[in-house]
Amino acid sequence: MKARLALGYPVLVAAEGPVVLGYGTFGDFRAFPGYRYSVEHSVYIHVDHRGRGLGRVIVDELVAAANALGKHVMIAGIDGGNPASLRLHAQAGFVEVARMPEVGRKFGRWLELVFMQRVLDAPGASRPD
Ligand SMILES: CC(C)(COP(=O)(O)OP(=O)(O)OC[C@H]1O[C@@H](n2cnc3c(N)ncnc32)[C@H](O)[C@@H]1OP(=O)(O)O)[C@@H](O)C(=O)NCCC(=O)NCCS
């Protein structure tokens, strides 16, 4: 988290008083200069506080923060068996661009990774190389 903050990237925390309900953050999609306009985010809401719209608020705030930093594309890497996250991102304007079978493994089975992305400004928008 410190490394992200040092890069000027946000770490957003949803809280009620002293109780942390969830958080979201993003980092570089890939650690090469050619990918510097793309970020990959993560969002997590405590199990007791899901279904209240908090995940959506955090994703929307991350999108706004990435836009403000001049990023072009935001990417979510989602377990194919995670309908909540797939729906959350579809509702927030992300579209599926890749589905990679059996690239992860947990709890004795292979996991599918779904990439969803959202263009933050406009498709084809220009940036310096
Ligand atoms: C995915 C996650 C962040 C969603 O957060 P949340 O605060 O519960 O989501 P919201 O209440 O903002 O709901 C956003 C949308 O997702 C839908 N959704 C939420 N939980 C759902 C579920 N279990 N099944 C299907 N859809 C679901 C909501 O209905 C809503 O869509 P709608 O506007 O069409 O009704 C949360 O479940 C979580 O932290 N999961 C574990 C970590 C994780 O999977 N992170 C994402 C990795 S990229």
mmCIF file with all atom_site columns, C-alpha atoms and ligand atoms in Angstrom:
data_model
loop_
_atom_site.group_PDB
_atom_site.id
_atom_site.type_symbol
_atom_site.label_atom_id
_atom_site.label_alt_id
_atom_site.label_comp_id
_atom_site.label_asym_id
_atom_site.label_entity_id
_atom_site.label_seq_id
_atom_site.pdbx_PDB_ins_code
_atom_site.Cartn_x
_atom_site.Cartn_y
_atom_site.Cartn_z
_atom_site.occupancy
_atom_site.B_iso_or_equiv
_atom_site.pdbx_formal_charge
_atom_site.auth_seq_id
_atom_site.auth_comp_id
_atom_site.auth_asym_id
_atom_site.auth_atom_id
_atom_site.pdbx_PDB_model_num
ATOM   1   C CA  . MET A 1 1   ? 0.000   0.000   0.000   1.00 0.00 ? 1   MET A CA  1
ATOM   2   C CA  . LYS A 1 2   ? 2.850   2.389   0.831   1.00 0.00 ? 2   LYS A CA  1
ATOM   3   C CA  . ALA A 1 3   ? 4.363   1.745   -2.591  1.00 0.00 ? 3   ALA A CA  1
ATOM   4   C CA  . ARG A 1 4   ? 1.050   2.631   -4.262  1.00 0.00 ? 4   ARG A CA  1
ATOM   5   C CA  . LEU A 1 5   ? 0.683   5.819   -2.277  1.00 0.00 ? 5   LEU A CA  1
ATOM   6   C CA  . ALA A 1 6   ? 4.278   6.738   -3.125  1.00 0.00 ? 6   ALA A CA  1
ATOM   7   C CA  . LEU A 1 7   ? 3.334   6.499   -6.827  1.00 0.00 ? 7   LEU A CA  1
ATOM   8   C CA  . GLY A 1 8   ? 0.418   8.873   -6.228  1.00 0.00 ? 8   GLY A CA  1
ATOM   9   C CA  . TYR A 1 9   ? -2.122  6.043   -6.508  1.00 0.00 ? 9   TYR A CA  1
ATOM   10  C CA  . PRO A 1 10  ? -5.105  6.005   -4.117  1.00 0.00 ? 10  PRO A CA  1
ATOM   11  C CA  . VAL A 1 11  ? -5.936  3.590   -1.343  1.00 0.00 ? 11  VAL A CA  1
ATOM   12  C CA  . LEU A 1 12  ? -9.607  4.261   -0.563  1.00 0.00 ? 12  LEU A CA  1
ATOM   13  C CA  . VAL A 1 13  ? -11.126 3.057   2.691   1.00 0.00 ? 13  VAL A CA  1
ATOM   14  C CA  . ALA A 1 14  ? -14.852 2.893   3.486   1.00 0.00 ? 14  ALA A CA  1
ATOM   15  C CA  . ALA A 1 15  ? -15.421 3.288   7.214   1.00 0.00 ? 15  ALA A CA  1
ATOM   16  C CA  . GLU A 1 16  ? -18.149 3.818   9.762   1.00 0.00 ? 16  GLU A CA  1
ATOM   17  C CA  . GLY A 1 17  ? -16.434 5.546   12.665  1.00 0.00 ? 17  GLY A CA  1
ATOM   18  C CA  . PRO A 1 18  ? -13.454 3.378   13.549  1.00 0.00 ? 18  PRO A CA  1
ATOM   19  C CA  . VAL A 1 19  ? -14.812 0.304   11.698  1.00 0.00 ? 19  VAL A CA  1
ATOM   20  C CA  . VAL A 1 20  ? -13.305 -0.425  8.290   1.00 0.00 ? 20  VAL A CA  1
ATOM   21  C CA  . LEU A 1 21  ? -15.997 -1.729  5.912   1.00 0.00 ? 21  LEU A CA  1
ATOM   22  C CA  . GLY A 1 22  ? -13.888 -2.169  2.807   1.00 0.00 ? 22  GLY A CA  1
ATOM   23  C CA  . TYR A 1 23  ? -11.175 -0.717  0.621   1.00 0.00 ? 23  TYR A CA  1
ATOM   24  C CA  . GLY A 1 24  ? -10.107 -0.284  -2.960  1.00 0.00 ? 24  GLY A CA  1
ATOM   25  C CA  . THR A 1 25  ? -6.889  0.591   -4.709  1.00 0.00 ? 25  THR A CA  1
ATOM   26  C CA  . PHE A 1 26  ? -5.132  0.381   -8.064  1.00 0.00 ? 26  PHE A CA  1
ATOM   27  C CA  . GLY A 1 27  ? -1.635  -0.075  -9.385  1.00 0.00 ? 27  GLY A CA  1
ATOM   28  C CA  . ASP A 1 28  ? 0.127   -0.309  -12.717 1.00 0.00 ? 28  ASP A CA  1
ATOM   29  C CA  . PHE A 1 29  ? -1.351  -2.998  -14.971 1.00 0.00 ? 29  PHE A CA  1
ATOM   30  C CA  . ARG A 1 30  ? 2.105   -4.103  -16.052 1.00 0.00 ? 30  ARG A CA  1
ATOM   31  C CA  . ALA A 1 31  ? 5.494   -2.804  -14.899 1.00 0.00 ? 31  ALA A CA  1
ATOM   32  C CA  . PHE A 1 32  ? 6.646   -1.566  -18.311 1.00 0.00 ? 32  PHE A CA  1
ATOM   33  C CA  . PRO A 1 33  ? 6.568   2.025   -19.536 1.00 0.00 ? 33  PRO A CA  1
ATOM   34  C CA  . GLY A 1 34  ? 4.383   1.140   -22.532 1.00 0.00 ? 34  GLY A CA  1
ATOM   35  C CA  . TYR A 1 35  ? 1.554   0.203   -20.161 1.00 0.00 ? 35  TYR A CA  1
ATOM   36  C CA  . ARG A 1 36  ? 1.692   3.353   -18.052 1.00 0.00 ? 36  ARG A CA  1
ATOM   37  C CA  . TYR A 1 37  ? -1.774  4.528   -19.055 1.00 0.00 ? 37  TYR A CA  1
ATOM   38  C CA  . SER A 1 38  ? -3.436  1.331   -17.810 1.00 0.00 ? 38  SER A CA  1
ATOM   39  C CA  . VAL A 1 39  ? -4.142  0.446   -14.195 1.00 0.00 ? 39  VAL A CA  1
ATOM   40  C CA  . GLU A 1 40  ? -5.543  -2.665  -12.527 1.00 0.00 ? 40  GLU A CA  1
ATOM   41  C CA  . HIS A 1 41  ? -7.667  -2.227  -9.449  1.00 0.00 ? 41  HIS A CA  1
ATOM   42  C CA  . SER A 1 42  ? -8.944  -4.338  -6.597  1.00 0.00 ? 42  SER A CA  1
ATOM   43  C CA  . VAL A 1 43  ? -11.897 -3.800  -4.282  1.00 0.00 ? 43  VAL A CA  1
ATOM   44  C CA  . TYR A 1 44  ? -12.858 -5.647  -1.140  1.00 0.00 ? 44  TYR A CA  1
ATOM   45  C CA  . ILE A 1 45  ? -15.907 -5.221  1.099   1.00 0.00 ? 45  ILE A CA  1
ATOM   46  C CA  . HIS A 1 46  ? -16.130 -6.957  4.480   1.00 0.00 ? 46  HIS A CA  1
ATOM   47  C CA  . VAL A 1 47  ? -18.560 -9.850  4.249   1.00 0.00 ? 47  VAL A CA  1
ATOM   48  C CA  . ASP A 1 48  ? -20.912 -8.265  6.827   1.00 0.00 ? 48  ASP A CA  1
ATOM   49  C CA  . HIS A 1 49  ? -21.303 -5.115  4.733   1.00 0.00 ? 49  HIS A CA  1
ATOM   50  C CA  . ARG A 1 50  ? -21.820 -6.456  1.214   1.00 0.00 ? 50  ARG A CA  1
ATOM   51  C CA  . GLY A 1 51  ? -24.904 -5.663  -0.860  1.00 0.00 ? 51  GLY A CA  1
ATOM   52  C CA  . ARG A 1 52  ? -25.167 -2.078  0.438   1.00 0.00 ? 52  ARG A CA  1
ATOM   53  C CA  . GLY A 1 53  ? -23.700 -0.396  -2.622  1.00 0.00 ? 53  GLY A CA  1
ATOM   54  C CA  . LEU A 1 54  ? -20.279 0.171   -1.063  1.00 0.00 ? 54  LEU A CA  1
ATOM   55  C CA  . GLY A 1 55  ? -18.388 -1.797  -3.703  1.00 0.00 ? 55  GLY A CA  1
ATOM   56  C CA  . ARG A 1 56  ? -19.942 0.318   -6.424  1.00 0.00 ? 56  ARG A CA  1
ATOM   57  C CA  . VAL A 1 57  ? -19.089 3.549   -4.615  1.00 0.00 ? 57  VAL A CA  1
ATOM   58  C CA  . ILE A 1 58  ? -15.454 2.488   -4.278  1.00 0.00 ? 58  ILE A CA  1
ATOM   59  C CA  . VAL A 1 59  ? -15.178 1.401   -7.927  1.00 0.00 ? 59  VAL A CA  1
ATOM   60  C CA  . ASP A 1 60  ? -16.719 4.697   -9.081  1.00 0.00 ? 60  ASP A CA  1
ATOM   61  C CA  . GLU A 1 61  ? -14.257 6.632   -6.892  1.00 0.00 ? 61  GLU A CA  1
ATOM   62  C CA  . LEU A 1 62  ? -11.330 4.599   -8.260  1.00 0.00 ? 62  LEU A CA  1
ATOM   63  C CA  . VAL A 1 63  ? -12.482 5.357   -11.812 1.00 0.00 ? 63  VAL A CA  1
ATOM   64  C CA  . ALA A 1 64  ? -12.608 9.072   -10.970 1.00 0.00 ? 64  ALA A CA  1
ATOM   65  C CA  . ALA A 1 65  ? -9.134  8.938   -9.401  1.00 0.00 ? 65  ALA A CA  1
ATOM   66  C CA  . ALA A 1 66  ? -7.643  7.097   -12.399 1.00 0.00 ? 66  ALA A CA  1
ATOM   67  C CA  . ASN A 1 67  ? -9.230  9.629   -14.735 1.00 0.00 ? 67  ASN A CA  1
ATOM   68  C CA  . ALA A 1 68  ? -7.778  12.487  -12.713 1.00 0.00 ? 68  ALA A CA  1
ATOM   69  C CA  . LEU A 1 69  ? -4.313  10.894  -13.060 1.00 0.00 ? 69  LEU A CA  1
ATOM   70  C CA  . GLY A 1 70  ? -4.691  10.796  -16.856 1.00 0.00 ? 70  GLY A CA  1
ATOM   71  C CA  . LYS A 1 71  ? -5.024  7.035   -17.138 1.00 0.00 ? 71  LYS A CA  1
ATOM   72  C CA  . HIS A 1 72  ? -6.710  5.623   -20.237 1.00 0.00 ? 72  HIS A CA  1
ATOM   73  C CA  . VAL A 1 73  ? -7.888  2.119   -19.288 1.00 0.00 ? 73  VAL A CA  1
ATOM   74  C CA  . MET A 1 74  ? -8.856  0.496   -16.003 1.00 0.00 ? 74  MET A CA  1
ATOM   75  C CA  . ILE A 1 75  ? -8.762  -3.295  -15.664 1.00 0.00 ? 75  ILE A CA  1
ATOM   76  C CA  . ALA A 1 76  ? -10.305 -5.748  -13.220 1.00 0.00 ? 76  ALA A CA  1
ATOM   77  C CA  . GLY A 1 77  ? -9.043  -9.325  -12.958 1.00 0.00 ? 77  GLY A CA  1
ATOM   78  C CA  . ILE A 1 78  ? -11.955 -11.348 -11.593 1.00 0.00 ? 78  ILE A CA  1
ATOM   79  C CA  . ASP A 1 79  ? -12.416 -14.997 -10.634 1.00 0.00 ? 79  ASP A CA  1
ATOM   80  C CA  . GLY A 1 80  ? -14.923 -16.397 -13.140 1.00 0.00 ? 80  GLY A CA  1
ATOM   81  C CA  . GLY A 1 81  ? -16.837 -17.897 -10.214 1.00 0.00 ? 81  GLY A CA  1
ATOM   82  C CA  . ASN A 1 82  ? -17.427 -14.527 -8.567  1.00 0.00 ? 82  ASN A CA  1
ATOM   83  C CA  . PRO A 1 83  ? -20.845 -13.344 -9.821  1.00 0.00 ? 83  PRO A CA  1
ATOM   84  C CA  . ALA A 1 84  ? -20.948 -10.404 -7.398  1.00 0.00 ? 84  ALA A CA  1
ATOM   85  C CA  . SER A 1 85  ? -17.778 -8.872  -8.794  1.00 0.00 ? 85  SER A CA  1
ATOM   86  C CA  . LEU A 1 86  ? -18.691 -9.659  -12.424 1.00 0.00 ? 86  LEU A CA  1
ATOM   87  C CA  . ARG A 1 87  ? -22.043 -7.923  -11.968 1.00 0.00 ? 87  ARG A CA  1
ATOM   88  C CA  . LEU A 1 88  ? -20.620 -5.019  -10.015 1.00 0.00 ? 88  LEU A CA  1
ATOM   89  C CA  . HIS A 1 89  ? -18.135 -4.295  -12.795 1.00 0.00 ? 89  HIS A CA  1
ATOM   90  C CA  . ALA A 1 90  ? -20.662 -4.751  -15.596 1.00 0.00 ? 90  ALA A CA  1
ATOM   91  C CA  . GLN A 1 91  ? -22.937 -2.263  -13.818 1.00 0.00 ? 91  GLN A CA  1
ATOM   92  C CA  . ALA A 1 92  ? -19.990 0.132   -13.498 1.00 0.00 ? 92  ALA A CA  1
ATOM   93  C CA  . GLY A 1 93  ? -19.329 0.145   -17.249 1.00 0.00 ? 93  GLY A CA  1
ATOM   94  C CA  . PHE A 1 94  ? -16.647 -2.545  -17.535 1.00 0.00 ? 94  PHE A CA  1
ATOM   95  C CA  . VAL A 1 95  ? -16.789 -5.041  -20.402 1.00 0.00 ? 95  VAL A CA  1
ATOM   96  C CA  . GLU A 1 96  ? -15.321 -8.523  -20.546 1.00 0.00 ? 96  GLU A CA  1
ATOM   97  C CA  . VAL A 1 97  ? -12.266 -8.651  -22.797 1.00 0.00 ? 97  VAL A CA  1
ATOM   98  C CA  . ALA A 1 98  ? -10.657 -11.986 -21.868 1.00 0.00 ? 98  ALA A CA  1
ATOM   99  C CA  . ARG A 1 99  ? -11.486 -15.231 -20.120 1.00 0.00 ? 99  ARG A CA  1
ATOM   100 C CA  . MET A 1 100 ? -8.534  -17.436 -19.199 1.00 0.00 ? 100 MET A CA  1
ATOM   101 C CA  . PRO A 1 101 ? -9.370  -20.973 -18.076 1.00 0.00 ? 101 PRO A CA  1
ATOM   102 C CA  . GLU A 1 102 ? -7.359  -22.792 -15.398 1.00 0.00 ? 102 GLU A CA  1
ATOM   103 C CA  . VAL A 1 103 ? -4.761  -20.065 -14.785 1.00 0.00 ? 103 VAL A CA  1
ATOM   104 C CA  . GLY A 1 104 ? -5.357  -20.043 -11.024 1.00 0.00 ? 104 GLY A CA  1
ATOM   105 C CA  . ARG A 1 105 ? -5.616  -22.741 -8.399  1.00 0.00 ? 105 ARG A CA  1
ATOM   106 C CA  . LYS A 1 106 ? -7.228  -22.640 -4.961  1.00 0.00 ? 106 LYS A CA  1
ATOM   107 C CA  . PHE A 1 107 ? -9.178  -25.041 -2.742  1.00 0.00 ? 107 PHE A CA  1
ATOM   108 C CA  . GLY A 1 108 ? -8.281  -28.072 -4.874  1.00 0.00 ? 108 GLY A CA  1
ATOM   109 C CA  . ARG A 1 109 ? -9.544  -26.780 -8.211  1.00 0.00 ? 109 ARG A CA  1
ATOM   110 C CA  . TRP A 1 110 ? -8.543  -24.706 -11.203 1.00 0.00 ? 110 TRP A CA  1
ATOM   111 C CA  . LEU A 1 111 ? -9.830  -21.152 -11.436 1.00 0.00 ? 111 LEU A CA  1
ATOM   112 C CA  . GLU A 1 112 ? -10.813 -19.096 -14.450 1.00 0.00 ? 112 GLU A CA  1
ATOM   113 C CA  . LEU A 1 113 ? -9.625  -15.494 -14.646 1.00 0.00 ? 113 LEU A CA  1
ATOM   114 C CA  . VAL A 1 114 ? -11.889 -12.961 -16.339 1.00 0.00 ? 114 VAL A CA  1
ATOM   115 C CA  . PHE A 1 115 ? -10.466 -9.610  -17.388 1.00 0.00 ? 115 PHE A CA  1
ATOM   116 C CA  . MET A 1 116 ? -12.937 -6.735  -17.656 1.00 0.00 ? 116 MET A CA  1
ATOM   117 C CA  . GLN A 1 117 ? -11.888 -3.274  -18.739 1.00 0.00 ? 117 GLN A CA  1
ATOM   118 C CA  . ARG A 1 118 ? -13.288 0.213   -18.959 1.00 0.00 ? 118 ARG A CA  1
ATOM   119 C CA  . VAL A 1 119 ? -11.906 2.937   -21.195 1.00 0.00 ? 119 VAL A CA  1
ATOM   120 C CA  . LEU A 1 120 ? -11.792 5.949   -18.921 1.00 0.00 ? 120 LEU A CA  1
ATOM   121 C CA  . ASP A 1 121 ? -11.922 8.782   -21.439 1.00 0.00 ? 121 ASP A CA  1
ATOM   122 C CA  . ALA A 1 122 ? -12.696 7.880   -25.060 1.00 0.00 ? 122 ALA A CA  1
ATOM   123 C CA  . PRO A 1 123 ? -11.568 4.964   -27.252 1.00 0.00 ? 123 PRO A CA  1
ATOM   124 C CA  . GLY A 1 124 ? -8.548  6.080   -29.255 1.00 0.00 ? 124 GLY A CA  1
ATOM   125 C CA  . ALA A 1 125 ? -7.897  9.141   -27.072 1.00 0.00 ? 125 ALA A CA  1
ATOM   126 C CA  . SER A 1 126 ? -4.345  10.349  -27.630 1.00 0.00 ? 126 SER A CA  1
ATOM   127 C CA  . ARG A 1 127 ? -1.444  10.370  -25.137 1.00 0.00 ? 127 ARG A CA  1
ATOM   128 C CA  . PRO A 1 128 ? 2.275   11.091  -25.453 1.00 0.00 ? 128 PRO A CA  1
ATOM   129 C CA  . ASP A 1 129 ? 4.289   7.884   -26.100 1.00 0.00 ? 129 ASP A CA  1
HETATM 130 C C1  . LIG B 2 .   ? -17.458 -7.959  -5.194  1.00 0.00 ? 1   LIG B C1  1
HETATM 131 C C2  . LIG B 2 .   ? -17.747 -7.044  -4.013  1.00 0.00 ? 1   LIG B C2  1
HETATM 132 C C3  . LIG B 2 .   ? -16.641 -5.978  -3.933  1.00 0.00 ? 1   LIG B C3  1
HETATM 133 C C4  . LIG B 2 .   ? -19.111 -6.362  -4.217  1.00 0.00 ? 1   LIG B C4  1
HETATM 134 O O1  . LIG B 2 .   ? -19.267 -5.379  -3.212  1.00 0.00 ? 1   LIG B O1  1
HETATM 135 P P1  . LIG B 2 .   ? -20.731 -4.980  -2.666  1.00 0.00 ? 1   LIG B P1  1
HETATM 136 O O2  . LIG B 2 .   ? -20.556 -3.757  -1.830  1.00 0.00 ? 1   LIG B O2  1
HETATM 137 O O3  . LIG B 2 .   ? -21.379 -6.139  -2.041  1.00 0.00 ? 1   LIG B O3  1
HETATM 138 O O4  . LIG B 2 .   ? -21.461 -4.640  -4.044  1.00 0.00 ? 1   LIG B O4  1
HETATM 139 P P2  . LIG B 2 .   ? -22.621 -3.580  -4.257  1.00 0.00 ? 1   LIG B P2  1
HETATM 140 O O5  . LIG B 2 .   ? -23.568 -3.657  -3.091  1.00 0.00 ? 1   LIG B O5  1
HETATM 141 O O6  . LIG B 2 .   ? -22.001 -2.259  -4.538  1.00 0.00 ? 1   LIG B O6  1
HETATM 142 O O7  . LIG B 2 .   ? -23.339 -4.166  -5.538  1.00 0.00 ? 1   LIG B O7  1
HETATM 143 C C5  . LIG B 2 .   ? -22.892 -3.831  -6.827  1.00 0.00 ? 1   LIG B C5  1
HETATM 144 C C6  . LIG B 2 .   ? -23.646 -4.663  -7.839  1.00 0.00 ? 1   LIG B C6  1
HETATM 145 O O8  . LIG B 2 .   ? -23.250 -6.020  -7.716  1.00 0.00 ? 1   LIG B O8  1
HETATM 146 C C7  . LIG B 2 .   ? -24.407 -6.832  -7.487  1.00 0.00 ? 1   LIG B C7  1
HETATM 147 N N1  . LIG B 2 .   ? -24.111 -7.870  -6.512  1.00 0.00 ? 1   LIG B N1  1
HETATM 148 C C8  . LIG B 2 .   ? -23.644 -7.724  -5.269  1.00 0.00 ? 1   LIG B C8  1
HETATM 149 N N2  . LIG B 2 .   ? -23.509 -8.921  -4.672  1.00 0.00 ? 1   LIG B N2  1
HETATM 150 C C9  . LIG B 2 .   ? -23.946 -9.840  -5.583  1.00 0.00 ? 1   LIG B C9  1
HETATM 151 C C10 . LIG B 2 .   ? -24.043 -11.265 -5.581  1.00 0.00 ? 1   LIG B C10 1
HETATM 152 N N3  . LIG B 2 .   ? -23.672 -11.987 -4.505  1.00 0.00 ? 1   LIG B N3  1
HETATM 153 N N4  . LIG B 2 .   ? -24.496 -11.880 -6.711  1.00 0.00 ? 1   LIG B N4  1
HETATM 154 C C11 . LIG B 2 .   ? -24.841 -11.167 -7.806  1.00 0.00 ? 1   LIG B C11 1
HETATM 155 N N5  . LIG B 2 .   ? -24.764 -9.814  -7.867  1.00 0.00 ? 1   LIG B N5  1
HETATM 156 C C12 . LIG B 2 .   ? -24.319 -9.166  -6.769  1.00 0.00 ? 1   LIG B C12 1
HETATM 157 C C13 . LIG B 2 .   ? -25.417 -5.892  -6.897  1.00 0.00 ? 1   LIG B C13 1
HETATM 158 O O9  . LIG B 2 .   ? -26.719 -6.383  -7.113  1.00 0.00 ? 1   LIG B O9  1
HETATM 159 C C14 . LIG B 2 .   ? -25.146 -4.632  -7.637  1.00 0.00 ? 1   LIG B C14 1
HETATM 160 O O10 . LIG B 2 .   ? -25.739 -4.655  -8.927  1.00 0.00 ? 1   LIG B O10 1
HETATM 161 P P3  . LIG B 2 .   ? -27.100 -3.851  -9.188  1.00 0.00 ? 1   LIG B P3  1
HETATM 162 O O11 . LIG B 2 .   ? -26.722 -2.403  -9.087  1.00 0.00 ? 1   LIG B O11 1
HETATM 163 O O12 . LIG B 2 .   ? -27.466 -4.283  -10.550 1.00 0.00 ? 1   LIG B O12 1
HETATM 164 O O13 . LIG B 2 .   ? -28.037 -4.279  -8.103  1.00 0.00 ? 1   LIG B O13 1
HETATM 165 C C15 . LIG B 2 .   ? -17.820 -7.860  -2.683  1.00 0.00 ? 1   LIG B C15 1
HETATM 166 O O14 . LIG B 2 .   ? -18.714 -8.927  -2.853  1.00 0.00 ? 1   LIG B O14 1
HETATM 167 C C16 . LIG B 2 .   ? -16.475 -8.405  -2.228  1.00 0.00 ? 1   LIG B C16 1
HETATM 168 O O15 . LIG B 2 .   ? -15.705 -7.699  -1.557  1.00 0.00 ? 1   LIG B O15 1
HETATM 169 N N6  . LIG B 2 .   ? -16.161 -9.657  -2.585  1.00 0.00 ? 1   LIG B N6  1
HETATM 170 C C17 . LIG B 2 .   ? -14.899 -10.290 -2.195  1.00 0.00 ? 1   LIG B C17 1
HETATM 171 C C18 . LIG B 2 .   ? -13.698 -9.631  -2.870  1.00 0.00 ? 1   LIG B C18 1
HETATM 172 C C19 . LIG B 2 .   ? -13.877 -9.535  -4.356  1.00 0.00 ? 1   LIG B C19 1
HETATM 173 O O16 . LIG B 2 .   ? -14.399 -10.435 -4.995  1.00 0.00 ? 1   LIG B O16 1
HETATM 174 N N7  . LIG B 2 .   ? -13.393 -8.403  -4.902  1.00 0.00 ? 1   LIG B N7  1
HETATM 175 C C20 . LIG B 2 .   ? -13.444 -8.139  -6.333  1.00 0.00 ? 1   LIG B C20 1
HETATM 176 C C21 . LIG B 2 .   ? -12.194 -8.586  -7.015  1.00 0.00 ? 1   LIG B C21 1
HETATM 177 S S1  . LIG B 2 .   ? -11.920 -7.623  -8.501  1.00 0.00 ? 1   LIG B S1  1
#
